[in-house]
PDB file of C-alpha atoms in Angstrom:
ATOM      1  CA  MET T   1      -8.631  14.730  16.524  1.00  0.00           C
ATOM      2  CA  GLY T   2     -11.995  16.064  15.606  1.00  0.00           C
ATOM      3  CA  THR T   3     -15.317  16.331  16.547  1.00  0.00           C
ATOM      4  CA  PRO T   4     -17.367  12.895  17.688  1.00  0.00           C
ATOM      5  CA  GLY T   5     -18.523  12.904  14.017  1.00  0.00           C
ATOM      6  CA  GLU T   6     -15.194  13.203  12.577  1.00  0.00           C
ATOM      7  CA  ARG T   7     -13.681  10.830  14.682  1.00  0.00           C
ATOM      8  CA  ALA T   8     -17.204   8.128  13.556  1.00  0.00           C
ATOM      9  CA  VAL T   9     -15.938   9.553   9.850  1.00  0.00           C
ATOM     10  CA  GLY T  10     -12.581   7.864  10.269  1.00  0.00           C
ATOM     11  CA  GLU T  11     -13.792   4.878  11.430  1.00  0.00           C
ATOM     12  CA  HIS T  12     -15.937   4.054   8.883  1.00  0.00           C
ATOM     13  CA  TYR T  13     -12.993   4.211   6.538  1.00  0.00           C
ATOM     14  CA  GLY T  14     -10.300   3.346   8.787  1.00  0.00           C
ATOM     15  CA  ARG T  15     -10.711  -0.463   9.394  1.00  0.00           C
ATOM     16  CA  GLU T  16      -8.038  -2.723  10.419  1.00  0.00           C
ATOM     17  CA  GLY T  17      -5.960  -4.938   7.901  1.00  0.00           C
ATOM     18  CA  LEU T  18      -5.813  -2.140   4.723  1.00  0.00           C
ATOM     19  CA  GLU T  19      -2.347  -2.437   4.595  1.00  0.00           C
ATOM     20  CA  GLU T  20      -2.617  -6.371   4.613  1.00  0.00           C
ATOM     21  CA  ARG T  21      -5.479  -6.103   1.644  1.00  0.00           C
ATOM     22  CA  ILE T  22      -3.542  -4.179  -0.645  1.00  0.00           C
ATOM     23  CA  SER T  23      -1.426  -5.735  -0.876  1.00  0.00           C
ATOM     24  CA  ALA T  24      -2.680  -8.667  -1.345  1.00  0.00           C
ATOM     25  CA  ALA T  25      -4.835  -7.808  -4.120  1.00  0.00           C
ATOM     26  CA  LEU T  26      -1.720  -6.307  -5.606  1.00  0.00           C
ATOM     27  CA  ARG T  27      -0.432  -9.887  -5.608  1.00  0.00           C
ATOM     28  CA  SER T  28      -3.417 -11.289  -6.889  1.00  0.00           C
ATOM     29  CA  ALA T  29      -3.197  -9.153 -10.012  1.00  0.00           C
ATOM     30  CA  GLY T  30       0.192 -10.078 -10.618  1.00  0.00           C
ATOM     31  CA  ALA T  31       1.880  -6.161  -9.001  1.00  0.00           C
ATOM     32  CA  ASP T  32       5.053  -6.179  -6.552  1.00  0.00           C
ATOM     33  CA  PRO T  33       3.331  -4.742  -3.568  1.00  0.00           C
ATOM     34  CA  LEU T  34       6.600  -3.379  -2.323  1.00  0.00           C
ATOM     35  CA  ALA T  35       7.117  -1.463  -5.992  1.00  0.00           C
ATOM     36  CA  PRO T  36       3.823  -1.029  -7.514  1.00  0.00           C
ATOM     37  CA  SER T  37       3.396   1.258 -10.395  1.00  0.00           C
ATOM     38  CA  VAL T  38       0.980   4.535  -9.599  1.00  0.00           C
ATOM     39  CA  GLU T  39      -0.863   2.418 -12.757  1.00  0.00           C
ATOM     40  CA  GLU T  40      -0.888  -0.895 -11.148  1.00  0.00           C
ATOM     41  CA  LEU T  41      -2.711   1.096  -8.082  1.00  0.00           C
ATOM     42  CA  HIS T  42      -5.351   2.427  -9.238  1.00  0.00           C
ATOM     43  CA  ALA T  43      -7.065  -0.374  -8.914  1.00  0.00           C
ATOM     44  CA  VAL T  44      -6.175  -0.152  -5.191  1.00  0.00           C
ATOM     45  CA  ASP T  45      -6.673   3.898  -4.726  1.00  0.00           C
ATOM     46  CA  GLN T  46      -9.166   5.860  -6.075  1.00  0.00           C
ATOM     47  CA  LEU T  47     -12.236   5.336  -4.058  1.00  0.00           C
ATOM     48  CA  HIS T  48     -14.700   7.204  -5.601  1.00  0.00           C
ATOM     49  CA  THR T  49     -17.338   6.575  -8.565  1.00  0.00           C
ATOM     50  CA  ARG T  50     -15.878   6.284 -12.642  1.00  0.00           C
ATOM     51  CA  GLY T  51     -12.840   5.544 -11.636  1.00  0.00           C
ATOM     52  CA  VAL T  52      -9.126   6.875 -13.417  1.00  0.00           C
ATOM     53  CA  ARG T  53     -11.785   8.785 -16.055  1.00  0.00           C
ATOM     54  CA  ALA T  54     -13.106  10.541 -13.621  1.00  0.00           C
ATOM     55  CA  THR T  55      -9.945  12.268 -12.234  1.00  0.00           C
ATOM     56  CA  LEU T  56      -8.051  12.750 -15.115  1.00  0.00           C
ATOM     57  CA  GLU T  57     -11.689  14.707 -16.456  1.00  0.00           C
ATOM     58  CA  LEU T  58     -11.178  16.772 -13.401  1.00  0.00           C
ATOM     59  CA  ALA T  59      -7.806  17.601 -13.808  1.00  0.00           C
ATOM     60  CA  GLU T  60      -8.458  18.590 -17.769  1.00  0.00           C
ATOM     61  CA  LEU T  61     -10.960  21.313 -16.021  1.00  0.00           C
ATOM     62  CA  ALA T  62      -9.008  22.329 -13.703  1.00  0.00           C
ATOM     63  CA  GLY T  63      -6.016  22.690 -15.681  1.00  0.00           C
ATOM     64  CA  ALA T  64      -3.985  21.425 -13.655  1.00  0.00           C
ATOM     65  CA  SER T  65       0.045  22.363 -13.885  1.00  0.00           C
ATOM     66  CA  PRO T  66       3.527  21.579 -13.547  1.00  0.00           C
ATOM     67  CA  GLY T  67       4.494  23.207 -10.330  1.00  0.00           C
ATOM     68  CA  GLU T  68       1.423  24.112  -9.107  1.00  0.00           C
ATOM     69  CA  ARG T  69       0.466  22.975  -5.573  1.00  0.00           C
ATOM     70  CA  VAL T  70      -2.482  21.170  -4.394  1.00  0.00           C
ATOM     71  CA  LEU T  71      -4.449  20.361  -1.617  1.00  0.00           C
ATOM     72  CA  ASP T  72      -6.357  17.217  -1.628  1.00  0.00           C
ATOM     73  CA  VAL T  73      -9.169  17.920   0.835  1.00  0.00           C
ATOM     74  CA  GLY T  74     -10.270  14.127   1.568  1.00  0.00           C
ATOM     75  CA  GLY T  75      -8.071  12.513  -0.267  1.00  0.00           C
ATOM     76  CA  GLY T  76      -8.345   9.152   1.382  1.00  0.00           C
ATOM     77  CA  LEU T  77      -5.234   7.251   0.046  1.00  0.00           C
ATOM     78  CA  GLY T  78      -4.160   9.185  -2.698  1.00  0.00           C
ATOM     79  CA  GLY T  79      -5.005   7.940  -5.617  1.00  0.00           C
ATOM     80  CA  PRO T  80      -6.026  11.544  -7.419  1.00  0.00           C
ATOM     81  CA  ALA T  81      -3.147  13.183  -5.807  1.00  0.00           C
ATOM     82  CA  ARG T  82      -0.411  10.471  -7.360  1.00  0.00           C
ATOM     83  CA  ILE T  83      -2.261  11.034 -10.855  1.00  0.00           C
ATOM     84  CA  LEU T  84      -1.581  14.601 -10.154  1.00  0.00           C
ATOM     85  CA  ALA T  85       1.897  14.296  -9.147  1.00  0.00           C
ATOM     86  CA  SER T  86       2.782  11.665 -12.239  1.00  0.00           C
ATOM     87  CA  ARG T  87       0.960  12.862 -15.042  1.00  0.00           C
ATOM     88  CA  PHE T  88       0.813  16.677 -14.241  1.00  0.00           C
ATOM     89  CA  GLY T  89       3.647  17.214 -12.219  1.00  0.00           C
ATOM     90  CA  CYS T  90       1.632  19.120  -9.667  1.00  0.00           C
ATOM     91  CA  ARG T  91       2.949  18.541  -5.598  1.00  0.00           C
ATOM     92  CA  VAL T  92       0.344  17.271  -4.042  1.00  0.00           C
ATOM     93  CA  VAL T  93      -0.879  17.863   0.163  1.00  0.00           C
ATOM     94  CA  VAL T  94      -3.346  14.802   0.784  1.00  0.00           C
ATOM     95  CA  LEU T  95      -5.822  16.540   4.247  1.00  0.00           C
ATOM     96  CA  ASP T  96      -7.345  13.527   5.552  1.00  0.00           C
ATOM     97  CA  VAL T  97      -9.124  13.084   8.753  1.00  0.00           C
ATOM     98  CA  THR T  98      -9.102   9.424   8.614  1.00  0.00           C
ATOM     99  CA  GLU T  99      -5.374   8.257  10.232  1.00  0.00           C
ATOM    100  CA  GLU T 100      -5.106   4.752   8.875  1.00  0.00           C
ATOM    101  CA  PHE T 101      -5.254   6.276   4.972  1.00  0.00           C
ATOM    102  CA  CYS T 102      -2.931   8.955   6.136  1.00  0.00           C
ATOM    103  CA  ARG T 103      -0.441   6.418   6.453  1.00  0.00           C
ATOM    104  CA  VAL T 104      -1.292   3.533   3.969  1.00  0.00           C
ATOM    105  CA  GLY T 105      -1.649   6.626   1.351  1.00  0.00           C
ATOM    106  CA  ALA T 106       1.795   7.672   2.346  1.00  0.00           C
ATOM    107  CA  LEU T 107       3.687   4.183   2.546  1.00  0.00           C
ATOM    108  CA  LEU T 108       2.024   3.281  -0.818  1.00  0.00           C
ATOM    109  CA  THR T 109       2.872   6.425  -2.531  1.00  0.00           C
ATOM    110  CA  ALA T 110       7.020   6.246  -0.864  1.00  0.00           C
ATOM    111  CA  ARG T 111       6.796   2.638  -2.884  1.00  0.00           C
ATOM    112  CA  ALA T 112       5.825   4.230  -5.752  1.00  0.00           C
ATOM    113  CA  GLY T 113       8.521   6.902  -6.258  1.00  0.00           C
ATOM    114  CA  LEU T 114       6.610   9.646  -5.923  1.00  0.00           C
ATOM    115  CA  GLY T 115       7.171  10.585  -1.865  1.00  0.00           C
ATOM    116  CA  GLU T 116       7.912  13.658  -2.230  1.00  0.00           C
ATOM    117  CA  ARG T 117       6.070  14.934  -4.437  1.00  0.00           C
ATOM    118  CA  VAL T 118       2.919  14.339  -2.745  1.00  0.00           C
ATOM    119  CA  LEU T 119       2.914  14.852   1.703  1.00  0.00           C
ATOM    120  CA  PHE T 120       0.214  13.301   3.924  1.00  0.00           C
ATOM    121  CA  ARG T 121      -1.118  15.147   6.745  1.00  0.00           C
ATOM    122  CA  HIS T 122      -3.869  13.830   9.198  1.00  0.00           C
ATOM    123  CA  GLY T 123      -6.006  16.446  10.207  1.00  0.00           C
ATOM    124  CA  SER T 124      -9.785  18.042  10.077  1.00  0.00           C
ATOM    125  CA  ALA T 125     -11.089  20.107   6.325  1.00  0.00           C
ATOM    126  CA  LEU T 126     -13.255  22.423   8.897  1.00  0.00           C
ATOM    127  CA  GLU T 127     -10.014  23.666  10.531  1.00  0.00           C
ATOM    128  CA  ILE T 128      -7.736  23.649   7.685  1.00  0.00           C
ATOM    129  CA  PRO T 129      -3.854  23.439   9.211  1.00  0.00           C
ATOM    130  CA  PHE T 130      -1.699  25.305   6.890  1.00  0.00           C
ATOM    131  CA  PRO T 131      -1.700  29.106   6.461  1.00  0.00           C
ATOM    132  CA  ASP T 132      -3.895  31.351   4.535  1.00  0.00           C
ATOM    133  CA  ALA T 133      -3.399  31.708   0.523  1.00  0.00           C
ATOM    134  CA  SER T 134      -1.415  28.408   0.275  1.00  0.00           C
ATOM    135  CA  PHE T 135      -2.424  26.995  -2.396  1.00  0.00           C
ATOM    136  CA  ASP T 136      -2.697  27.100  -6.626  1.00  0.00           C
ATOM    137  CA  LEU T 137      -5.867  24.475  -6.421  1.00  0.00           C
ATOM    138  CA  ALA T 138      -8.179  22.790  -4.002  1.00  0.00           C
ATOM    139  CA  TRP T 139      -9.900  19.764  -5.054  1.00  0.00           C
ATOM    140  CA  THR T 140     -12.628  17.484  -3.344  1.00  0.00           C
ATOM    141  CA  GLN T 141     -13.205  14.230  -5.515  1.00  0.00           C
ATOM    142  CA  HIS T 142     -15.945  12.325  -3.018  1.00  0.00           C
ATOM    143  CA  SER T 143     -14.823  14.317   0.358  1.00  0.00           C
ATOM    144  CA  THR T 144     -18.000  16.152   0.920  1.00  0.00           C
ATOM    145  CA  MET T 145     -20.968  13.461   1.827  1.00  0.00           C
ATOM    146  CA  ASN T 146     -19.740  12.855   5.066  1.00  0.00           C
ATOM    147  CA  ILE T 147     -19.853  17.101   6.477  1.00  0.00           C
ATOM    148  CA  PRO T 148     -22.736  18.400   7.736  1.00  0.00           C
ATOM    149  CA  ASP T 149     -20.598  22.187   8.292  1.00  0.00           C
ATOM    150  CA  LYS T 150     -20.408  23.070   3.812  1.00  0.00           C
ATOM    151  CA  ASP T 151     -20.845  26.992   4.769  1.00  0.00           C
ATOM    152  CA  ARG T 152     -17.119  26.027   7.510  1.00  0.00           C
ATOM    153  CA  LEU T 153     -15.543  23.466   4.802  1.00  0.00           C
ATOM    154  CA  TYR T 154     -15.788  26.287   1.602  1.00  0.00           C
ATOM    155  CA  ARG T 155     -15.040  29.425   4.340  1.00  0.00           C
ATOM    156  CA  GLU T 156     -12.124  27.484   5.169  1.00  0.00           C
ATOM    157  CA  ILE T 157     -10.528  26.361   1.571  1.00  0.00           C
ATOM    158  CA  HIS T 158     -11.509  29.639  -0.161  1.00  0.00           C
ATOM    159  CA  ARG T 159      -8.727  31.128   2.915  1.00  0.00           C
ATOM    160  CA  VAL T 160      -6.144  28.449   1.831  1.00  0.00           C
ATOM    161  CA  LEU T 161      -6.384  28.993  -1.881  1.00  0.00           C
ATOM    162  CA  LYS T 162      -4.292  31.726  -3.263  1.00  0.00           C
ATOM    163  CA  PRO T 163      -5.750  35.192  -5.008  1.00  0.00           C
ATOM    164  CA  GLY T 164      -7.013  33.370  -8.571  1.00  0.00           C
ATOM    165  CA  GLY T 165      -6.816  30.225  -6.949  1.00  0.00           C
ATOM    166  CA  ARG T 166      -9.114  26.945  -7.724  1.00  0.00           C
ATOM    167  CA  LEU T 167     -11.344  23.865  -6.497  1.00  0.00           C
ATOM    168  CA  ALA T 168     -11.730  21.483  -9.160  1.00  0.00           C
ATOM    169  CA  MET T 169     -14.808  18.747  -7.076  1.00  0.00           C
ATOM    170  CA  HIS T 170     -16.332  16.122  -8.121  1.00  0.00           C
ATOM    171  CA  GLU T 171     -18.876  15.154  -5.418  1.00  0.00           C
ATOM    172  CA  ILE T 172     -22.669  13.339  -4.620  1.00  0.00           C
ATOM    173  CA  LEU T 173     -24.983  15.590  -3.869  1.00  0.00           C
ATOM    174  CA  ALA T 174     -28.849  14.279  -2.678  1.00  0.00           C
ATOM    175  CA  GLY T 175     -31.190  14.562  -5.829  1.00  0.00           C
ATOM    176  CA  PRO T 176     -34.545  15.873  -6.653  1.00  0.00           C
ATOM    177  CA  SER T 177     -36.940  13.549  -4.737  1.00  0.00           C
ATOM    178  CA  GLY T 178     -34.474  14.270  -1.581  1.00  0.00           C
ATOM    179  CA  PRO T 179     -31.694  12.509   0.111  1.00  0.00           C
ATOM    180  CA  PRO T 180     -30.740   8.816  -0.239  1.00  0.00           C
ATOM    181  CA  ARG T 181     -32.500   6.487   2.324  1.00  0.00           C
ATOM    182  CA  ARG T 182     -31.347   3.156   1.225  1.00  0.00           C
ATOM    183  CA  PHE T 183     -27.893   2.380   2.885  1.00  0.00           C
ATOM    184  CA  PRO T 184     -25.276   1.225   3.851  1.00  0.00           C
ATOM    185  CA  LEU T 185     -23.547   3.959   0.831  1.00  0.00           C
ATOM    186  CA  PRO T 186     -19.668   4.355   0.087  1.00  0.00           C
ATOM    187  CA  TRP T 187     -19.334   6.699   2.320  1.00  0.00           C
ATOM    188  CA  ALA T 188     -21.689   5.885   5.701  1.00  0.00           C
ATOM    189  CA  ALA T 189     -23.064   2.971   7.288  1.00  0.00           C
ATOM    190  CA  SER T 190     -26.399   4.669   8.190  1.00  0.00           C
ATOM    191  CA  PRO T 191     -28.333   8.483   7.894  1.00  0.00           C
ATOM    192  CA  ALA T 192     -26.173  10.094  10.705  1.00  0.00           C
ATOM    193  CA  LEU T 193     -23.492   9.987   8.432  1.00  0.00           C
ATOM    194  CA  SER T 194     -24.703  11.268   5.376  1.00  0.00           C
ATOM    195  CA  HIS T 195     -24.614  15.625   4.614  1.00  0.00           C
ATOM    196  CA  LEU T 196     -25.697  15.274   0.824  1.00  0.00           C
ATOM    197  CA  LEU T 197     -27.417  18.705   0.396  1.00  0.00           C
ATOM    198  CA  PRO T 198     -29.189  19.315  -3.683  1.00  0.00           C
ATOM    199  CA  PRO T 199     -27.026  21.228  -5.905  1.00  0.00           C
ATOM    200  CA  ASN T 200     -29.173  25.128  -5.601  1.00  0.00           C
ATOM    201  CA  ARG T 201     -27.808  24.587  -1.762  1.00  0.00           C
ATOM    202  CA  MET T 202     -24.646  22.978  -2.886  1.00  0.00           C
ATOM    203  CA  ARG T 203     -23.793  26.015  -5.299  1.00  0.00           C
ATOM    204  CA  ALA T 204     -25.255  28.735  -2.517  1.00  0.00           C
ATOM    205  CA  SER T 205     -22.736  27.854   0.302  1.00  0.00           C
ATOM    206  CA  LEU T 206     -19.524  27.851  -2.533  1.00  0.00           C
ATOM    207  CA  SER T 207     -20.931  31.273  -3.683  1.00  0.00           C
ATOM    208  CA  ARG T 208     -21.676  32.340   0.524  1.00  0.00           C
ATOM    209  CA  ALA T 209     -17.782  31.582   0.797  1.00  0.00           C
ATOM    210  CA  GLY T 210     -16.891  33.349  -2.425  1.00  0.00           C
ATOM    211  CA  LEU T 211     -15.963  30.819  -4.924  1.00  0.00           C
ATOM    212  CA  ARG T 212     -16.884  31.892  -8.029  1.00  0.00           C
ATOM    213  CA  GLU T 213     -18.314  29.300 -10.127  1.00  0.00           C
ATOM    214  CA  LEU T 214     -16.845  28.773 -14.227  1.00  0.00           C
ATOM    215  CA  ALA T 215     -17.953  25.194 -14.331  1.00  0.00           C
ATOM    216  CA  TRP T 216     -20.421  22.402 -13.029  1.00  0.00           C
ATOM    217  CA  SER T 217     -21.876  19.681 -15.161  1.00  0.00           C
ATOM    218  CA  ASP T 218     -23.875  16.242 -13.810  1.00  0.00           C
ATOM    219  CA  VAL T 219     -22.766  13.521 -14.303  1.00  0.00           C
ATOM    220  CA  THR T 220     -24.982  11.107 -13.403  1.00  0.00           C
ATOM    221  CA  PRO T 221     -25.739   9.089 -16.539  1.00  0.00           C
ATOM    222  CA  GLN T 222     -22.147   8.116 -16.476  1.00  0.00           C
ATOM    223  CA  THR T 223     -22.167   7.254 -12.543  1.00  0.00           C
ATOM    224  CA  ALA T 224     -25.292   5.464 -13.250  1.00  0.00           C
ATOM    225  CA  GLU T 225     -23.494   3.618 -16.280  1.00  0.00           C
ATOM    226  CA  TRP T 226     -20.178   3.090 -13.944  1.00  0.00           C
ATOM    227  CA  LEU T 227     -22.455   1.739 -10.994  1.00  0.00           C
ATOM    228  CA  LYS T 228     -23.662  -0.994 -13.281  1.00  0.00           C
ATOM    229  CA  THR T 229     -20.625  -3.204 -13.556  1.00  0.00           C
ATOM    230  CA  ARG T 230     -19.255  -2.593 -10.238  1.00  0.00           C
ATOM    231  CA  SER T 231     -19.704  -6.465  -9.506  1.00  0.00           C
ATOM    232  CA  SER T 232     -17.396  -6.727  -6.837  1.00  0.00           C
ATOM    233  CA  GLY T 233     -15.477  -3.818  -3.631  1.00  0.00           C
ATOM    234  CA  ARG T 234     -12.172  -2.748  -3.274  1.00  0.00           C
ATOM    235  CA  PRO T 235     -10.239  -3.741  -0.714  1.00  0.00           C
ATOM    236  CA  SER T 236      -9.874   0.106  -0.137  1.00  0.00           C
ATOM    237  CA  GLY T 237     -13.316   0.436  -0.189  1.00  0.00           C
ATOM    238  CA  PRO T 238     -17.023  -0.257   0.562  1.00  0.00           C
ATOM    239  CA  PRO T 239     -18.878  -3.440   0.398  1.00  0.00           C
ATOM    240  CA  PRO T 240     -20.862  -3.688  -3.796  1.00  0.00           C
ATOM    241  CA  GLU T 241     -24.275  -3.894  -1.309  1.00  0.00           C
ATOM    242  CA  ALA T 242     -23.144   0.154  -1.021  1.00  0.00           C
ATOM    243  CA  PHE T 243     -22.738   0.655  -4.894  1.00  0.00           C
ATOM    244  CA  ALA T 244     -26.080  -1.121  -5.363  1.00  0.00           C
ATOM    245  CA  ASN T 245     -27.623   1.008  -3.254  1.00  0.00           C
ATOM    246  CA  LEU T 246     -25.944   4.097  -4.766  1.00  0.00           C
ATOM    247  CA  LEU T 247     -27.494   3.346  -8.157  1.00  0.00           C
ATOM    248  CA  LEU T 248     -31.172   3.006  -6.748  1.00  0.00           C
ATOM    249  CA  SER T 249     -30.805   6.117  -5.247  1.00  0.00           C
ATOM    250  CA  ILE T 250     -29.811   7.566  -8.500  1.00  0.00           C
ATOM    251  CA  ARG T 251     -32.739   5.389 -10.127  1.00  0.00           C
ATOM    252  CA  GLU T 252     -35.116   6.987  -7.821  1.00  0.00           C
ATOM    253  CA  GLY T 253     -34.091  10.845  -8.074  1.00  0.00           C
ATOM    254  CA  ARG T 254     -31.701  10.629  -4.855  1.00  0.00           C
ATOM    255  CA  ALA T 255     -28.827  11.098  -5.366  1.00  0.00           C
ATOM    256  CA  THR T 256     -27.049  13.043  -8.503  1.00  0.00           C
ATOM    257  CA  ALA T 257     -22.810  13.361  -9.648  1.00  0.00           C
ATOM    258  CA  VAL T 258     -21.684  16.150 -10.680  1.00  0.00           C
ATOM    259  CA  GLN T 259     -17.926  17.972 -11.431  1.00  0.00           C
ATOM    260  CA  ALA T 260     -17.034  21.578 -11.081  1.00  0.00           C
ATOM    261  CA  LEU T 261     -14.918  24.971 -11.323  1.00  0.00           C
ATOM    262  CA  LEU T 262     -14.746  27.297  -9.296  1.00  0.00           C
ATOM    263  CA  GLU T 263     -12.536  29.507  -8.112  1.00  0.00           C
ATOM    264  CA  ARG T 264     -11.124  32.259  -5.648  1.00  0.00           C
ATOM    265  CA  PRO T 265     -11.598  35.710  -7.793  1.00  0.00           C
ATOM    266  CA  GLU T 266      -8.261  37.914  -7.995  1.00  0.00           C
ATOM    267  CA  ALA T 267     -10.086  40.148  -6.218  1.00  0.00           C
ATOM    268  CA  GLN T 268     -13.154  40.880  -3.834  1.00  0.00           C
ATOM    269  CA  LEU T 269     -15.384  43.989  -3.865  1.00  0.00           C
ATOM    270  CA  ASP T 270     -16.868  44.360  -0.644  1.00  0.00           C
ATOM    271  CA  GLY T 271     -19.571  45.590   0.505  1.00  0.00           C
ATOM    272  CA  ASN T 272     -18.733  48.940  -0.072  1.00  0.00           C
ATOM    273  CA  GLY T 273     -17.354  48.522  -3.233  1.00  0.00           C
ATOM    274  CA  SER T 274     -14.087  48.802  -2.440  1.00  0.00           C
ATOM    275  CA  ARG T 275     -11.345  46.290  -2.905  1.00  0.00           C
TER     276      ARG T 275
END
């Protein structure tokens, strides 16, 4: 499925033995791998910087509400999706290009008792397999760094959002000195898989797609502090070296972190001023 680039991304994340490594980590933490709580899964399913805190901050920023339909684009194992479902009452679809993430994520979700509120779909963010105006909220949390065609990505997100729907994003961007030079990074073993834009170009891409900015916050300092505490990798994630390289990239001015909220306006004017 997907382009050669998407298949390479799937291979980067979808390493063999993922389910077994997660089960072993849960057992070592005293949890039952066959019936873990959402909270017990946090140690293995928050595949982004700053962990649960960042997810909760983004959900509050987005105003996530009970009954809302959410699309988590590039949602991995579904860690944020399970939080949105269990704490905020949302109904979530996780879309990911990595088939193993979808398989294991659905398994973990069912074991945590959320199989009816969080669904997984294997597919491309550049061809989102849902009709127009399907979702109240779109969510990306460290899921755009592997995607070179940001314009197409955000056009697709705009398309599947209902009028008035929001996009909540927590992403790593290029820094003022350019993109990172140290690899591996958490999302890429080599430069071929890393596609970071600086903030001004990312905002321009979002605007071209018709998404209106409501909030934009630089969370690079908090991210750097969190990375200082990363002494070991997660069973579901990259090795410690990748986090060390991300911290060095931030210090070198070659990576930044942002949280933002955008919306698809209720009505948009065309070039003639008509709705």
